[in-house]
Short mmCIF file of C-alpha atoms in Angstrom, two decimals:
data_model
loop_
_atom_site.label_atom_id
_atom_site.label_comp_id
_atom_site.label_asym_id
_atom_site.label_seq_id
_atom_site.Cartn_x
_atom_site.Cartn_y
_atom_site.Cartn_z
CA MET A 1 -85.10 -26.53 83.25
CA GLN A 2 -87.57 -23.93 83.61
CA TYR A 3 -87.87 -20.95 81.68
CA MET A 4 -89.64 -17.74 82.18
CA ALA A 5 -90.91 -16.58 78.89
CA LEU A 6 -91.49 -12.79 79.33
CA ILE A 7 -93.75 -11.26 76.96
CA TYR A 8 -93.38 -8.19 75.47
CA SER A 9 -94.62 -5.59 73.16
CA ALA A 10 -96.10 -2.28 72.50
CA GLU A 11 -99.02 -1.46 74.18
CA GLY A 12 -102.59 -1.64 71.85
CA ALA A 13 -100.26 -3.32 69.32
CA SER A 14 -101.78 -6.58 68.60
CA ASP A 15 -102.35 -8.14 65.20
CA VAL A 16 -105.40 -9.42 65.66
CA ASP A 17 -108.70 -7.91 67.56
CA GLU A 18 -108.85 -8.61 71.51
CA GLN A 19 -111.41 -11.72 71.88
CA THR A 20 -109.36 -13.71 68.95
CA LEU A 21 -105.79 -12.79 70.90
CA MET A 22 -107.68 -14.20 73.82
CA ALA A 23 -108.87 -17.31 71.90
CA GLN A 24 -105.05 -17.70 70.70
CA TYR A 25 -103.45 -17.48 74.40
CA GLY A 26 -106.16 -19.89 75.51
CA THR A 27 -105.25 -22.02 73.17
CA PHE A 28 -101.44 -21.95 73.71
CA THR A 29 -102.17 -22.75 77.30
CA GLN A 30 -104.14 -25.15 76.98
CA ASP A 31 -101.45 -26.95 74.35
CA ALA A 32 -98.47 -25.95 77.08
CA VAL A 33 -100.69 -28.10 79.85
CA ALA A 34 -101.25 -30.81 77.85
CA ALA A 35 -97.69 -30.80 76.84
CA GLY A 36 -96.80 -30.93 80.52
CA VAL A 37 -94.51 -27.41 80.47
CA PHE A 38 -96.92 -25.17 81.79
CA LYS A 39 -95.80 -24.21 85.41
CA ALA A 40 -97.37 -21.05 85.39
CA GLY A 41 -98.58 -17.98 83.25
CA ASP A 42 -100.20 -14.68 83.96
CA ALA A 43 -100.88 -11.49 82.08
CA LEU A 44 -100.33 -7.92 83.85
CA GLN A 45 -102.73 -4.64 83.97
CA PRO A 46 -101.64 -2.32 81.63
CA ILE A 47 -98.47 0.00 82.03
CA ALA A 48 -100.83 2.75 83.78
CA THR A 49 -101.30 0.66 86.42
CA ALA A 50 -97.49 0.30 87.56
CA SER A 51 -96.18 1.80 90.21
CA ALA A 52 -91.90 1.89 91.28
CA VAL A 53 -90.04 1.72 94.33
CA ARG A 54 -86.74 2.72 95.71
CA VAL A 55 -84.98 2.70 98.89
CA LYS A 56 -83.35 6.14 98.95
CA ALA A 57 -81.51 6.90 102.49
CA GLY A 58 -83.29 3.80 104.20
CA LYS A 59 -87.00 5.48 102.76
CA PRO A 60 -88.79 3.64 100.02
CA VAL A 61 -89.63 6.12 97.46
CA VAL A 62 -92.81 5.55 95.46
CA THR A 63 -93.07 6.89 92.07
CA ASP A 64 -95.42 6.51 89.01
CA GLY A 65 -95.08 3.94 86.17
CA PRO A 66 -91.85 2.00 84.54
CA PHE A 67 -88.49 3.94 84.96
CA ALA A 68 -87.97 4.60 81.52
CA GLU A 69 -89.79 5.40 78.26
CA THR A 70 -89.59 2.25 76.37
CA LYS A 71 -91.58 1.09 73.25
CA GLU A 72 -92.19 -2.37 74.21
CA VAL A 73 -93.43 -3.06 77.87
CA LEU A 74 -94.14 -6.29 79.71
CA GLY A 75 -97.42 -7.53 79.62
CA GLY A 76 -97.57 -11.28 80.85
CA TYR A 77 -94.93 -14.26 80.95
CA TYR A 78 -95.19 -18.13 81.17
CA LEU A 79 -93.11 -20.35 83.26
CA LEU A 80 -92.66 -23.69 81.24
CA ASP A 81 -90.69 -26.39 81.64
CA CYS A 82 -88.89 -27.48 79.31
CA ALA A 83 -85.79 -30.01 78.29
CA ASN A 84 -83.66 -27.52 76.87
CA LEU A 85 -83.47 -24.04 75.30
CA ASP A 86 -84.20 -25.22 71.71
CA GLU A 87 -87.48 -26.65 73.44
CA ALA A 88 -88.39 -23.29 75.56
CA LEU A 89 -87.33 -21.36 71.97
CA ALA A 90 -90.16 -23.69 70.09
CA TRP A 91 -92.77 -22.69 72.73
CA ALA A 92 -92.16 -19.22 72.93
CA ALA A 93 -92.42 -19.07 69.31
CA LYS A 94 -96.14 -20.16 69.69
CA ILE A 95 -97.02 -17.45 72.25
CA PRO A 96 -99.24 -15.14 70.07
CA THR A 97 -97.09 -11.98 70.45
CA ALA A 98 -94.36 -13.39 69.24
CA ARG A 99 -95.79 -12.44 66.37
CA TYR A 100 -96.02 -8.34 67.22
CA GLY A 101 -93.69 -8.47 70.19
CA THR A 102 -90.51 -9.79 71.57
CA ILE A 103 -90.41 -13.17 74.08
CA GLU A 104 -87.34 -13.17 75.94
CA VAL A 105 -86.38 -16.56 77.50
CA ARG A 106 -84.57 -16.76 80.53
CA PRO A 107 -83.61 -20.42 82.10
CA ILE A 108 -84.64 -19.92 85.90
CA ILE A 109 -81.80 -20.43 88.95
CA VAL A 110 -82.19 -23.38 90.41
CA TRP A 111 -80.81 -23.43 94.24
CA ASP A 112 -79.25 -26.51 94.84
CA ASN A 113 -80.60 -26.58 98.53
CA MET B 1 -50.90 -34.90 63.44
CA ILE B 2 -52.45 -34.99 67.29
CA ARG B 3 -54.41 -31.58 65.98
CA ALA B 4 -56.15 -33.80 63.35
CA HIS B 5 -58.10 -35.25 66.45
CA TYR B 6 -58.52 -32.84 68.32
CA GLY B 7 -62.01 -31.86 67.00
CA ARG B 8 -63.49 -35.62 66.90
CA VAL B 9 -62.44 -36.23 70.54
CA LEU B 10 -63.29 -33.08 72.37
CA ALA B 11 -66.48 -33.70 70.76
CA ALA B 12 -66.81 -36.78 71.84
CA LEU B 13 -65.75 -36.20 75.15
CA ILE B 14 -68.44 -33.24 75.55
CA ALA B 15 -71.01 -35.52 74.58
CA TRP B 16 -69.97 -37.76 77.57
CA LEU B 17 -69.57 -34.99 80.26
CA ARG B 18 -71.61 -32.33 79.01
CA ASP B 19 -69.31 -29.75 79.96
CA PHE B 20 -66.93 -27.91 77.41
CA ASP B 21 -64.16 -26.70 79.98
CA LEU B 22 -64.10 -30.28 81.71
CA ALA B 23 -63.83 -31.58 78.27
CA GLU B 24 -61.12 -29.35 77.13
CA GLU B 25 -59.08 -29.63 80.40
CA ALA B 26 -59.33 -33.89 79.96
CA LEU B 27 -58.25 -33.54 76.34
CA ALA B 28 -55.34 -30.99 76.94
CA THR B 29 -53.92 -33.61 79.73
CA ALA B 30 -53.88 -36.40 76.95
CA LEU B 31 -52.34 -34.13 74.39
CA LEU B 32 -49.78 -33.70 77.10
CA ARG B 33 -49.55 -37.51 78.10
CA ALA B 34 -49.24 -38.29 74.04
CA VAL B 35 -46.51 -35.85 73.57
CA GLU B 36 -44.49 -37.73 76.31
CA THR B 37 -45.45 -41.17 75.21
CA TRP B 38 -45.59 -41.50 71.47
CA PRO B 39 -42.13 -40.38 70.85
CA ARG B 40 -40.81 -42.93 73.20
CA ARG B 41 -43.07 -46.09 72.65
CA GLY B 42 -44.38 -45.41 69.08
CA GLN B 43 -48.01 -43.97 68.33
CA PRO B 44 -51.38 -46.23 69.21
CA ASP B 45 -52.79 -48.35 66.48
CA ASN B 46 -55.83 -45.96 66.70
CA PRO B 47 -54.67 -42.64 67.81
CA PRO B 48 -57.87 -41.00 68.56
CA ALA B 49 -59.36 -43.95 70.96
CA TRP B 50 -56.38 -44.04 72.91
CA LEU B 51 -56.65 -40.13 73.21
CA LEU B 52 -60.17 -40.57 74.54
CA SER B 53 -59.83 -43.36 76.45
CA VAL B 54 -56.43 -41.08 78.41
CA ALA B 55 -58.96 -38.14 78.57
CA ARG B 56 -61.76 -39.67 79.75
CA ARG B 57 -59.69 -41.30 82.66
CA ALA B 58 -58.40 -37.86 83.33
CA ALA B 59 -61.61 -36.14 83.56
CA LEU B 60 -62.95 -38.81 85.97
CA ASP B 61 -59.81 -38.48 88.31
CA ARG B 62 -60.51 -34.39 88.25
CA LEU B 63 -64.34 -35.08 89.06
CA ARG B 64 -63.27 -37.35 91.98
CA GLN B 65 -60.31 -34.44 93.12
CA SER B 66 -62.70 -31.75 93.05
CA LYS B 67 -64.65 -30.38 95.87
CA VAL B 68 -66.78 -27.87 93.69
CA ARG B 69 -67.79 -30.23 91.53
CA ALA B 70 -68.76 -32.84 94.21
CA ALA B 71 -72.29 -30.48 94.26
CA PRO B 72 -75.39 -33.52 94.86
CA LEU B 73 -76.01 -33.10 90.83
CA ALA B 74 -72.69 -33.93 90.13
CA ARG B 75 -72.17 -36.52 92.10
CA ALA B 76 -74.79 -38.56 90.75
CA THR B 77 -73.52 -37.95 87.28
CA LEU B 78 -70.27 -38.90 88.73
CA ALA B 79 -71.58 -42.44 89.53
CA MET B 80 -73.13 -42.43 85.82
CA LEU B 81 -70.04 -41.63 84.32
CA ALA B 82 -67.59 -44.17 86.27
CA GLU B 83 -70.11 -46.59 85.29
CA GLU B 84 -69.95 -46.10 81.88
CA ALA B 85 -66.34 -45.92 81.96
CA GLU B 86 -66.61 -49.38 82.60
CA ASP B 87 -66.76 -50.26 78.36
CA MET B 88 -64.15 -47.60 77.88
CA PRO B 89 -63.00 -47.79 73.78
CA ASN B 90 -59.99 -49.56 73.39
CA ALA B 91 -57.49 -49.48 70.35
CA ASP B 92 -60.07 -51.10 68.63
CA THR B 93 -63.21 -49.51 68.98
CA PRO B 94 -63.95 -46.79 66.66
CA ILE B 95 -65.26 -43.48 68.33
CA PRO B 96 -68.49 -42.28 67.76
CA ASP B 97 -68.32 -39.03 65.51
CA GLU B 98 -70.27 -36.54 67.60
CA ARG B 99 -68.61 -33.15 65.83
CA LEU B 100 -71.93 -32.62 63.92
CA ARG B 101 -73.58 -32.01 67.00
CA LEU B 102 -70.72 -29.72 68.33
CA ILE B 103 -70.99 -27.75 65.22
CA PHE B 104 -74.76 -27.01 65.71
CA THR B 105 -74.22 -26.18 69.63
CA CYS B 106 -71.40 -23.98 68.70
CA CYS B 107 -73.39 -21.85 65.88
CA HIS B 108 -76.66 -21.80 68.15
CA PRO B 109 -78.69 -18.63 66.81
CA ALA B 110 -78.80 -17.94 70.50
CA LEU B 111 -74.94 -16.80 70.82
CA ALA B 112 -74.04 -14.07 69.71
CA PRO B 113 -72.21 -14.44 66.29
CA GLU B 114 -68.60 -13.32 66.85
CA ALA B 115 -68.59 -16.25 69.71
CA GLN B 116 -70.09 -18.95 67.32
CA ILE B 117 -67.10 -18.06 64.78
CA ALA B 118 -64.45 -18.00 68.34
CA LEU B 119 -65.95 -21.41 69.95
CA THR B 120 -66.36 -23.21 66.37
CA LEU B 121 -62.58 -22.38 66.03
CA LYS B 122 -61.72 -23.08 69.46
CA THR B 123 -63.53 -26.70 69.90
CA LEU B 124 -63.73 -28.29 66.40
CA CYS B 125 -60.46 -26.75 65.10
CA GLY B 126 -58.63 -26.83 68.40
CA LEU B 127 -57.42 -23.35 67.61
CA SER B 128 -55.36 -21.64 70.86
CA VAL B 129 -58.00 -18.57 72.12
CA GLY B 130 -54.19 -16.66 70.98
CA GLU B 131 -54.28 -17.80 67.55
CA ILE B 132 -58.68 -16.81 67.35
CA ALA B 133 -57.52 -13.35 69.01
CA ARG B 134 -54.64 -12.45 66.49
CA ALA B 135 -56.54 -14.08 63.70
CA PHE B 136 -59.77 -11.28 64.45
CA LEU B 137 -57.50 -8.74 65.65
CA VAL B 138 -58.83 -8.87 69.59
CA GLN B 139 -56.79 -8.79 72.63
CA GLU B 140 -56.65 -12.12 73.83
CA THR B 141 -58.24 -11.26 76.99
CA THR B 142 -61.20 -10.10 75.11
CA MET B 143 -61.40 -13.36 73.33
CA ALA B 144 -61.11 -15.23 76.37
CA ALA B 145 -63.62 -13.77 77.72
CA ARG B 146 -66.09 -14.13 74.88
CA ILE B 147 -65.50 -17.74 75.06
CA THR B 148 -66.11 -18.10 78.61
CA ARG B 149 -69.33 -15.87 78.16
CA ALA B 150 -70.49 -18.34 75.37
CA LYS B 151 -69.77 -21.56 77.41
CA ALA B 152 -71.40 -20.14 80.25
CA LYS B 153 -74.64 -19.72 78.07
CA ILE B 154 -74.69 -23.03 76.50
CA ALA B 155 -74.43 -24.45 79.89
CA GLY B 156 -76.87 -21.95 82.08
CA ALA B 157 -79.27 -21.48 79.18
CA GLY B 158 -80.01 -25.21 78.61
CA ILE B 159 -78.47 -25.03 74.85
CA PRO B 160 -78.83 -28.46 73.95
CA PHE B 161 -75.94 -30.74 72.51
CA SER B 162 -78.20 -32.13 69.44
CA LEU B 163 -78.96 -31.98 66.48
CA PRO B 164 -82.03 -29.13 65.76
CA GLU B 165 -85.23 -30.74 65.30
CA ALA B 166 -86.67 -31.46 61.77
CA ALA B 167 -88.56 -27.83 61.67
CA ASP B 168 -85.52 -26.10 62.40
CA ILE B 169 -82.57 -27.87 61.03
CA ALA B 170 -82.69 -25.92 57.24
CA ALA B 171 -82.45 -22.33 59.01
CA ARG B 172 -79.86 -23.72 62.00
CA ARG B 173 -77.94 -25.63 59.09
CA ASP B 174 -77.77 -22.28 57.27
CA GLN B 175 -76.73 -20.30 60.31
CA VAL B 176 -73.44 -23.18 60.37
CA LEU B 177 -72.44 -22.36 56.71
CA ALA B 178 -72.70 -18.88 57.54
CA VAL B 179 -70.33 -19.23 60.20
CA VAL B 180 -67.51 -21.54 57.91
CA TYR B 181 -68.09 -19.18 55.38
CA LEU B 182 -67.48 -16.18 58.04
CA ILE B 183 -63.88 -18.05 58.77
CA TYR B 184 -63.11 -18.23 55.74
CA THR B 185 -63.72 -14.78 54.21
CA ALA B 186 -62.08 -13.48 57.25
CA ALA B 187 -58.58 -15.14 55.95
CA HIS B 188 -58.88 -13.47 52.69
CA SER B 189 -60.61 -10.35 53.06
CA ALA B 190 -60.81 -9.00 56.37
CA TYR B 191 -56.94 -8.69 57.21
CA GLU B 192 -55.97 -5.20 58.05
CA GLY B 193 -51.87 -4.98 58.71
CA ASP B 194 -49.73 -4.92 56.08
CA THR B 195 -49.80 -8.78 54.86
CA PRO B 196 -52.33 -11.11 54.45
CA THR B 197 -51.23 -13.70 57.27
CA ARG B 198 -54.22 -15.67 57.99
CA THR B 199 -53.98 -18.76 55.80
CA ASP B 200 -54.56 -20.72 58.80
CA LEU B 201 -58.04 -19.65 59.28
CA ALA B 202 -58.57 -20.46 55.03
CA HIS B 203 -57.66 -24.25 55.89
CA GLU B 204 -59.48 -24.01 59.08
CA ALA B 205 -62.56 -23.04 57.19
CA LEU B 206 -62.26 -25.68 54.28
CA HIS B 207 -61.38 -28.03 56.81
CA LEU B 208 -64.75 -27.54 58.51
CA ALA B 209 -66.64 -27.33 54.88
CA GLU B 210 -65.07 -30.80 54.08
CA LEU B 211 -66.24 -31.95 57.63
CA LEU B 212 -69.74 -31.00 57.28
CA PHE B 213 -70.12 -32.64 53.85
CA ALA B 214 -68.74 -35.75 54.99
CA LEU B 215 -71.07 -35.72 57.99
CA ARG B 216 -74.52 -34.10 55.99
CA PRO B 217 -74.21 -34.65 52.22
CA GLU B 218 -76.50 -31.90 51.52
CA PRO B 219 -76.63 -29.88 47.79
CA GLU B 220 -76.01 -26.27 49.44
CA VAL B 221 -73.60 -27.68 52.06
CA GLU B 222 -71.56 -29.35 48.89
CA GLY B 223 -72.35 -25.70 47.36
CA LEU B 224 -70.47 -23.86 49.94
CA LEU B 225 -67.48 -26.56 49.81
CA ALA B 226 -67.27 -25.97 45.88
CA LEU B 227 -67.37 -22.00 46.34
CA LEU B 228 -64.37 -22.53 49.37
CA TYR B 229 -62.22 -24.59 46.99
CA LEU B 230 -63.02 -22.33 43.92
CA HIS B 231 -62.42 -18.78 45.76
CA GLU B 232 -58.60 -21.11 47.69
CA SER B 233 -57.90 -21.80 44.21
CA ARG B 234 -56.97 -17.99 43.50
CA ARG B 235 -54.88 -17.39 46.67
CA CYS B 236 -51.75 -17.36 45.42
CA ALA B 237 -52.79 -14.69 42.54
CA ARG B 238 -54.78 -12.44 44.88
CA SER B 239 -51.72 -10.84 46.57
CA THR B 240 -48.32 -9.92 45.03
CA GLU B 241 -45.56 -11.08 47.61
CA SER B 242 -45.06 -7.94 48.96
CA GLY B 243 -48.88 -8.30 50.15
CA ALA B 244 -50.30 -5.84 47.74
CA LEU B 245 -53.99 -6.94 46.39
CA VAL B 246 -54.38 -8.21 42.92
CA SER B 247 -57.86 -7.68 41.70
CA LEU B 248 -59.40 -10.41 39.62
CA ARG B 249 -59.13 -7.89 36.68
CA ASP B 250 -55.25 -8.15 37.08
CA GLN B 251 -54.52 -11.44 38.55
CA ASP B 252 -52.44 -13.83 36.54
CA ARG B 253 -54.64 -16.46 35.67
CA GLY B 254 -51.74 -19.10 35.36
CA LEU B 255 -51.03 -19.10 39.03
CA TRP B 256 -54.58 -20.18 39.61
CA ASP B 257 -54.75 -23.84 41.37
CA ALA B 258 -56.11 -26.07 38.62
CA ARG B 259 -56.36 -28.83 40.79
CA LEU B 260 -58.53 -26.98 43.22
CA ILE B 261 -60.94 -25.44 40.21
CA ALA B 262 -61.44 -28.88 39.28
CA LYS B 263 -62.12 -30.15 43.21
CA GLY B 264 -64.32 -27.32 43.08
CA ARG B 265 -66.25 -27.43 39.51
CA ALA B 266 -66.91 -31.21 40.25
CA HIS B 267 -68.20 -30.40 43.56
CA LEU B 268 -70.65 -27.55 42.19
CA ALA B 269 -71.90 -30.05 39.45
CA HIS B 270 -72.67 -32.52 41.46
CA ALA B 271 -74.42 -30.27 43.79
CA LEU B 272 -76.67 -28.57 40.97
CA GLY B 273 -77.46 -32.16 39.75
CA GLN B 274 -79.69 -32.63 42.83
CA ARG B 275 -81.51 -29.45 41.54
CA HIS B 276 -82.03 -27.96 45.34
CA PRO B 277 -80.69 -24.59 44.24
CA GLY B 278 -79.37 -22.22 47.15
CA ALA B 279 -77.23 -19.41 47.38
CA TYR B 280 -73.74 -20.94 48.60
CA GLN B 281 -74.46 -23.24 44.74
CA ILE B 282 -75.08 -20.00 42.97
CA GLN B 283 -71.99 -18.24 44.55
CA ALA B 284 -70.14 -21.11 43.45
CA ALA B 285 -71.13 -21.28 39.90
CA ILE B 286 -70.38 -17.35 39.61
CA SER B 287 -66.96 -18.19 40.63
CA ALA B 288 -66.96 -21.33 38.44
CA LEU B 289 -67.55 -18.97 35.45
CA HIS B 290 -64.61 -16.83 36.46
CA ALA B 291 -62.22 -19.99 36.77
CA GLU B 292 -63.20 -20.78 33.36
CA ALA B 293 -62.43 -17.45 31.61
CA ALA B 294 -59.72 -16.74 29.82
CA SER B 295 -59.70 -13.35 30.67
CA PHE B 296 -61.43 -10.66 32.38
CA ALA B 297 -62.19 -9.19 29.50
CA ALA B 298 -63.73 -12.95 28.04
CA THR B 299 -65.66 -13.83 31.36
CA ASP B 300 -69.32 -14.37 30.75
CA TRP B 301 -70.38 -11.03 32.36
CA ALA B 302 -74.23 -11.91 31.08
CA GLN B 303 -74.29 -15.34 32.85
CA ILE B 304 -73.09 -14.05 35.85
CA ALA B 305 -75.38 -11.22 36.22
CA GLY B 306 -78.18 -13.62 35.50
CA LEU B 307 -76.87 -15.56 38.50
CA TYR B 308 -76.53 -13.01 40.35
CA ARG B 309 -79.92 -12.04 39.53
CA ALA B 310 -81.09 -15.61 41.02
CA LEU B 311 -79.27 -14.70 43.93
CA GLU B 312 -81.14 -11.71 44.57
CA GLY B 313 -84.51 -13.86 44.33
CA LEU B 314 -83.00 -16.16 47.30
CA ALA B 315 -81.28 -13.93 49.51
CA PRO B 316 -81.96 -10.06 48.37
CA SER B 317 -79.48 -7.39 49.42
CA PRO B 318 -78.04 -4.35 48.09
CA VAL B 319 -74.59 -5.90 48.22
CA VAL B 320 -76.18 -8.73 45.76
CA THR B 321 -77.68 -5.98 43.37
CA LEU B 322 -73.96 -4.02 43.88
CA ASN B 323 -72.20 -6.98 42.72
CA ARG B 324 -75.19 -7.56 39.51
CA ALA B 325 -74.85 -3.91 38.73
CA ALA B 326 -71.18 -4.67 38.63
CA ALA B 327 -71.27 -7.65 36.23
CA ILE B 328 -73.60 -5.57 33.83
CA ALA B 329 -70.95 -2.82 33.73
CA PHE B 330 -68.21 -5.23 32.94
CA GLY B 331 -70.52 -6.51 30.44
CA GLY B 332 -70.44 -3.23 28.56
CA ASP B 333 -73.22 -1.69 29.87
CA ALA B 334 -71.99 0.84 31.97
CA GLY B 335 -75.22 3.14 31.69
CA ALA B 336 -77.50 0.44 33.16
CA ALA B 337 -75.52 -0.32 35.56
CA LEU B 338 -75.15 3.33 37.40
CA GLU B 339 -79.16 3.27 37.06
CA MET B 340 -79.04 0.34 39.31
CA LEU B 341 -76.51 2.04 41.63
CA ALA B 342 -78.47 5.05 42.54
CA PRO B 343 -81.36 2.93 44.66
CA LEU B 344 -78.60 1.45 46.89
CA GLN B 345 -76.46 4.27 47.63
CA ALA B 346 -78.47 4.95 50.97
CA ALA B 347 -78.17 1.35 52.50
CA LEU B 348 -74.39 0.92 51.30
CA ALA B 349 -73.53 4.56 52.41
CA SER B 350 -70.58 3.51 54.16
CA TYR B 351 -70.02 0.39 52.34
CA GLN B 352 -66.00 0.72 50.58
CA PRO B 353 -67.10 -1.91 47.63
CA PHE B 354 -70.23 0.62 46.72
CA TYR B 355 -67.72 3.59 45.91
CA ALA B 356 -64.72 1.46 44.29
CA THR B 357 -67.68 -0.22 41.96
CA ARG B 358 -69.16 3.35 41.21
CA ALA B 359 -65.81 4.78 40.19
CA GLU B 360 -64.99 2.22 38.24
CA ILE B 361 -68.53 2.67 36.08
CA HIS B 362 -67.88 6.29 36.19
CA ALA B 363 -64.28 6.02 34.54
CA GLN B 364 -65.56 3.46 31.85
CA LEU B 365 -68.69 6.30 31.34
CA GLY B 366 -65.52 8.74 30.77
CA ALA B 367 -67.09 10.73 34.06
CA HIS B 368 -63.30 11.33 35.34
CA ALA B 369 -64.22 13.82 38.40
CA ALA B 370 -66.96 11.68 39.71
CA ALA B 371 -64.65 8.28 39.16
CA LYS B 372 -61.98 10.15 41.29
CA GLN B 373 -64.28 11.32 43.96
CA ASP B 374 -65.27 7.71 44.45
CA TYR B 375 -62.36 6.54 44.58
CA ARG B 376 -61.22 8.87 47.35
CA ARG B 377 -64.10 8.02 49.36
CA ALA B 378 -63.50 4.36 49.24
CA ILE B 379 -60.18 4.88 50.14
CA ASN B 380 -61.32 7.11 53.44
CA LEU B 381 -63.51 3.77 54.21
CA SER B 382 -60.91 1.06 53.69
CA SER B 383 -58.90 0.20 56.95
CA ASN B 384 -56.67 -2.16 55.04
CA SER B 385 -53.66 -1.00 53.57
CA ALA B 386 -53.49 -3.34 50.42
CA GLU B 387 -56.93 -2.63 49.56
CA GLN B 388 -55.72 1.04 50.09
CA SER B 389 -53.11 0.84 47.49
CA TRP B 390 -55.14 -0.69 44.89
CA LEU B 391 -57.31 2.07 44.98
CA ALA B 392 -54.99 4.71 45.31
CA ALA B 393 -53.56 2.73 42.18
CA GLN B 394 -56.68 2.99 40.34
CA LEU B 395 -56.83 6.79 41.28
CA ALA B 396 -53.23 7.84 40.03
CA ARG B 397 -54.40 5.91 36.18
CA LEU B 398 -57.38 8.30 36.09
CA PRO B 399 -56.44 10.94 33.79
#
């Protein structure tokens, strides 16, 4: 099964300096690739760069930023191919941000045709 | 009789089919067949193997008939299952015990706690949705939706039907034990109406604890089993015939079940002998000290307070500290106990036993006005009429 690990944290909340964090993410990604679990993964630009779009009365309305003030924001994701939820959760727990943020693990819908 | 086999046969079916609903449906068909044929032809030599074999055939029939399930994936599964079905168990084959895998799946931490409890009672104990709903005082439709959501999550999120990895097993086992303990406490403390009516749940919890211990004979599992035997030994003394609650202090110790106490103590001694202490073993040890005491006053309160301190070390919580304070007060040092309670008030502001305990301590110290105030708060916080009348009686006793 494929699982999306969505990485949430308060911006700037890291428990180590940025260089160390990047190195830790590098190690995690390498491990996931080596185990054949890694399908995709990216980091997102800070929330200040976000735009929101909704269609109102047939016209797209673009606004600045996210929809609600939330403490933890989506900062990146991994797409992981795992045998089951336990395996996905074990990988998610190794994502460095899990130490100071939250990793939401969601299975990907597989369309039959 | 038939229900005794329910969990075992269902677990074997789920292990085979990987589908809770299909397994339950198939087992229901088999049980119906049993009710029709056993009285006439007599019970088969191996009832669970008979049920499993009939249920497997029913599941295969259902899969073949169903258009919904005939998706490409299901067709492949069907072919595989049909092949496996060739070596169906006959009356002599012992059926594999998959109940441990089932209970770990039902108590998976990714499921909501109330869903874990409901699913465990439904699948392992074979309780109906209606019975579970009545036991937990929710509408049957609410409980049915809760169970359906949990099953959908197991399938949709890929919660495995397997034992956890070695690294997770201790935490996940504690989760399973917590579910069994919650089922038991729901039976004897959370009832609301006028009489305690949930003896069934207590039996199911004991049955689950016995099953877990048979499957995983570990000290903490045995600690929980001992704790439940010891709690259960006091059932008859815990309430009057009219349903009024009787506190430990006022219980007729002659009503305590000596056979259950002996069982509890034997399991506790064996568990403690393994030298892997844990929270359930300590709670069982506390319960055993109560069981050994000739009266409330003659209870070894010093040792009980010491055990609560050990429990605070293992699993710190304000409720445990409250219990230690109560033991210290019963041991005679109400002043020290009152001092211990002050820092707990914020955390336990809406916890009925906090005020009931403090009321008793105030009363011991002769502070009757403060005691009355706390009894009134406790009564307001209680949703249980038996408990309320007990508290009101304590209040009325004060000068």
